PDB file of C-alpha atoms in Angstrom:
ATOM      1  CA  UNK M   1       2.746   5.157  -5.608  1.00 90.00           C
ATOM      2  CA  UNK M   2      -0.815   4.182  -5.749  1.00 95.00           C
ATOM      3  CA  UNK M   3      -0.192   1.334  -7.911  1.00 97.00           C
ATOM      4  CA  UNK M   4       2.411   0.066  -5.665  1.00 97.00           C
ATOM      5  CA  UNK M   5       0.051   0.472  -2.556  1.00 97.00           C
ATOM      6  CA  UNK M   6      -2.791  -1.243  -4.896  1.00 97.00           C
ATOM      7  CA  UNK M   7      -0.251  -4.327  -5.396  1.00 97.00           C
ATOM      8  CA  UNK M   8       1.013  -4.751  -1.621  1.00 97.00           C
ATOM      9  CA  UNK M   9      -2.518  -4.194   0.036  1.00 96.00           C
ATOM     10  CA  UNK M  10      -4.422  -6.446  -2.774  1.00 96.00           C
ATOM     11  CA  UNK M  11      -1.734  -9.245  -1.943  1.00 95.00           C
ATOM     12  CA  UNK M  12      -2.103  -9.320   1.687  1.00 95.00           C
ATOM     13  CA  UNK M  13      -5.811  -9.685   1.310  1.00 93.00           C
ATOM     14  CA  UNK M  14      -5.344 -12.115  -1.053  1.00 91.00           C
ATOM     15  CA  UNK M  15      -7.246 -10.756  -3.938  1.00 91.00           C
ATOM     16  CA  UNK M  16      -6.084 -10.694  -8.172  1.00 92.00           C
ATOM     17  CA  UNK M  17      -3.925  -7.831  -8.738  1.00 95.00           C
ATOM     18  CA  UNK M  18      -5.483  -7.645 -12.053  1.00 95.00           C
ATOM     19  CA  UNK M  19      -8.230  -4.817 -11.771  1.00 93.00           C
ATOM     20  CA  UNK M  20      -4.877  -2.124 -10.363  1.00 96.00           C
ATOM     21  CA  UNK M  21      -4.884  -0.660 -13.948  1.00 97.00           C
ATOM     22  CA  UNK M  22      -8.589   0.136 -13.810  1.00 96.00           C
ATOM     23  CA  UNK M  23      -8.449   1.103 -10.002  1.00 96.00           C
ATOM     24  CA  UNK M  24      -5.749   3.356 -10.708  1.00 97.00           C
ATOM     25  CA  UNK M  25      -7.612   4.920 -13.221  1.00 97.00           C
ATOM     26  CA  UNK M  26     -10.640   5.296 -10.863  1.00 94.00           C
ATOM     27  CA  UNK M  27      -8.105   6.997  -8.276  1.00 95.00           C
ATOM     28  CA  UNK M  28      -6.847   9.633 -10.651  1.00 96.00           C
ATOM     29  CA  UNK M  29     -10.280  10.576 -11.833  1.00 95.00           C
ATOM     30  CA  UNK M  30     -11.390  11.025  -8.242  1.00 94.00           C
ATOM     31  CA  UNK M  31      -8.482  13.476  -7.750  1.00 95.00           C
ATOM     32  CA  UNK M  32      -8.425  15.137 -10.664  1.00 96.00           C
ATOM     33  CA  UNK M  33     -12.783  15.771 -10.320  1.00 95.00           C
ATOM     34  CA  UNK M  34     -12.114  16.728  -6.815  1.00 94.00           C
ATOM     35  CA  UNK M  35     -10.126  19.891  -7.674  1.00 95.00           C
ATOM     36  CA  UNK M  36     -13.860  21.367  -9.078  1.00 96.00           C
ATOM     37  CA  UNK M  37     -15.829  19.227  -6.873  1.00 91.00           C
ATOM     38  CA  UNK M  38     -15.500  18.471  -2.938  1.00 88.00           C
ATOM     39  CA  UNK M  39     -15.754  15.039  -3.298  1.00 88.00           C
ATOM     40  CA  UNK M  40     -13.533  13.903  -0.683  1.00 90.00           C
ATOM     41  CA  UNK M  41     -10.712  15.691   1.621  1.00 92.00           C
ATOM     42  CA  UNK M  42      -8.537  12.544   0.817  1.00 93.00           C
ATOM     43  CA  UNK M  43      -6.452  13.554  -2.044  1.00 94.00           C
ATOM     44  CA  UNK M  44      -3.321  12.522  -1.753  1.00 96.00           C
ATOM     45  CA  UNK M  45      -2.704   9.120  -4.209  1.00 96.00           C
ATOM     46  CA  UNK M  46      -1.639   6.862  -1.220  1.00 96.00           C
ATOM     47  CA  UNK M  47      -4.337   7.581   0.774  1.00 96.00           C
ATOM     48  CA  UNK M  48      -6.572   7.228  -1.856  1.00 96.00           C
ATOM     49  CA  UNK M  49      -5.690   3.666  -2.629  1.00 97.00           C
ATOM     50  CA  UNK M  50      -5.515   3.080   1.086  1.00 96.00           C
ATOM     51  CA  UNK M  51      -8.887   4.801   2.600  1.00 93.00           C
ATOM     52  CA  UNK M  52     -11.047   4.790  -0.284  1.00 91.00           C
ATOM     53  CA  UNK M  53      -9.840   1.832  -2.576  1.00 94.00           C
ATOM     54  CA  UNK M  54      -8.618  -1.103  -0.168  1.00 95.00           C
ATOM     55  CA  UNK M  55     -10.448  -0.554   2.923  1.00 92.00           C
ATOM     56  CA  UNK M  56     -13.998  -1.416   0.502  1.00 89.00           C
ATOM     57  CA  UNK M  57     -11.697  -4.473  -0.200  1.00 91.00           C
ATOM     58  CA  UNK M  58     -10.997  -5.493   3.042  1.00 92.00           C
ATOM     59  CA  UNK M  59     -14.778  -6.621   3.346  1.00 87.00           C
ATOM     60  CA  UNK M  60     -13.616  -9.815   1.719  1.00 86.00           C
ATOM     61  CA  UNK M  61     -11.914 -11.127   4.852  1.00 87.00           C
ATOM     62  CA  UNK M  62     -14.899 -10.857   6.803  1.00 90.00           C
ATOM     63  CA  UNK M  63     -18.014 -11.688   3.857  1.00 90.00           C
ATOM     64  CA  UNK M  64     -18.259 -14.905   1.602  1.00 89.00           C
ATOM     65  CA  UNK M  65     -18.991 -12.613  -1.693  1.00 85.00           C
ATOM     66  CA  UNK M  66     -18.194 -15.469  -4.349  1.00 86.00           C
ATOM     67  CA  UNK M  67     -20.232 -15.282  -7.282  1.00 91.00           C
ATOM     68  CA  UNK M  68     -21.693 -11.866  -6.288  1.00 90.00           C
ATOM     69  CA  UNK M  69     -21.239  -8.544  -7.806  1.00 87.00           C
ATOM     70  CA  UNK M  70     -21.236  -5.813  -4.849  1.00 83.00           C
ATOM     71  CA  UNK M  71     -20.554  -1.512  -5.152  1.00 82.00           C
ATOM     72  CA  UNK M  72     -19.354   0.523  -1.965  1.00 77.00           C
ATOM     73  CA  UNK M  73     -21.485   3.762  -2.193  1.00 79.00           C
ATOM     74  CA  UNK M  74     -20.266   5.188   0.838  1.00 71.00           C
ATOM     75  CA  UNK M  75     -22.573   7.328   2.838  1.00 65.00           C
ATOM     76  CA  UNK M  76     -22.696  10.555   0.828  1.00 61.00           C
ATOM     77  CA  UNK M  77     -21.093  13.841   1.786  1.00 56.00           C
ATOM     78  CA  UNK M  78     -20.816  15.187   5.455  1.00 50.00           C
TER      79      UNK M  78
END
């Protein structure tokens, strides 16, 4: 489910799909860790893909990040 959502989302953003296994692993770890630490209210795999991962990737449509490394650190709890 998460992998399929990432596949279609990254394709729509014209972004490479090679990183999907790492993104799925990150999403799975987020969901698993959230069971013992309240990290997010978003816990459905497809929602994690869309709202945590693809929303961050969507920035590439508006900002030229060629040759740059970026990280989305969010805003923290609450």
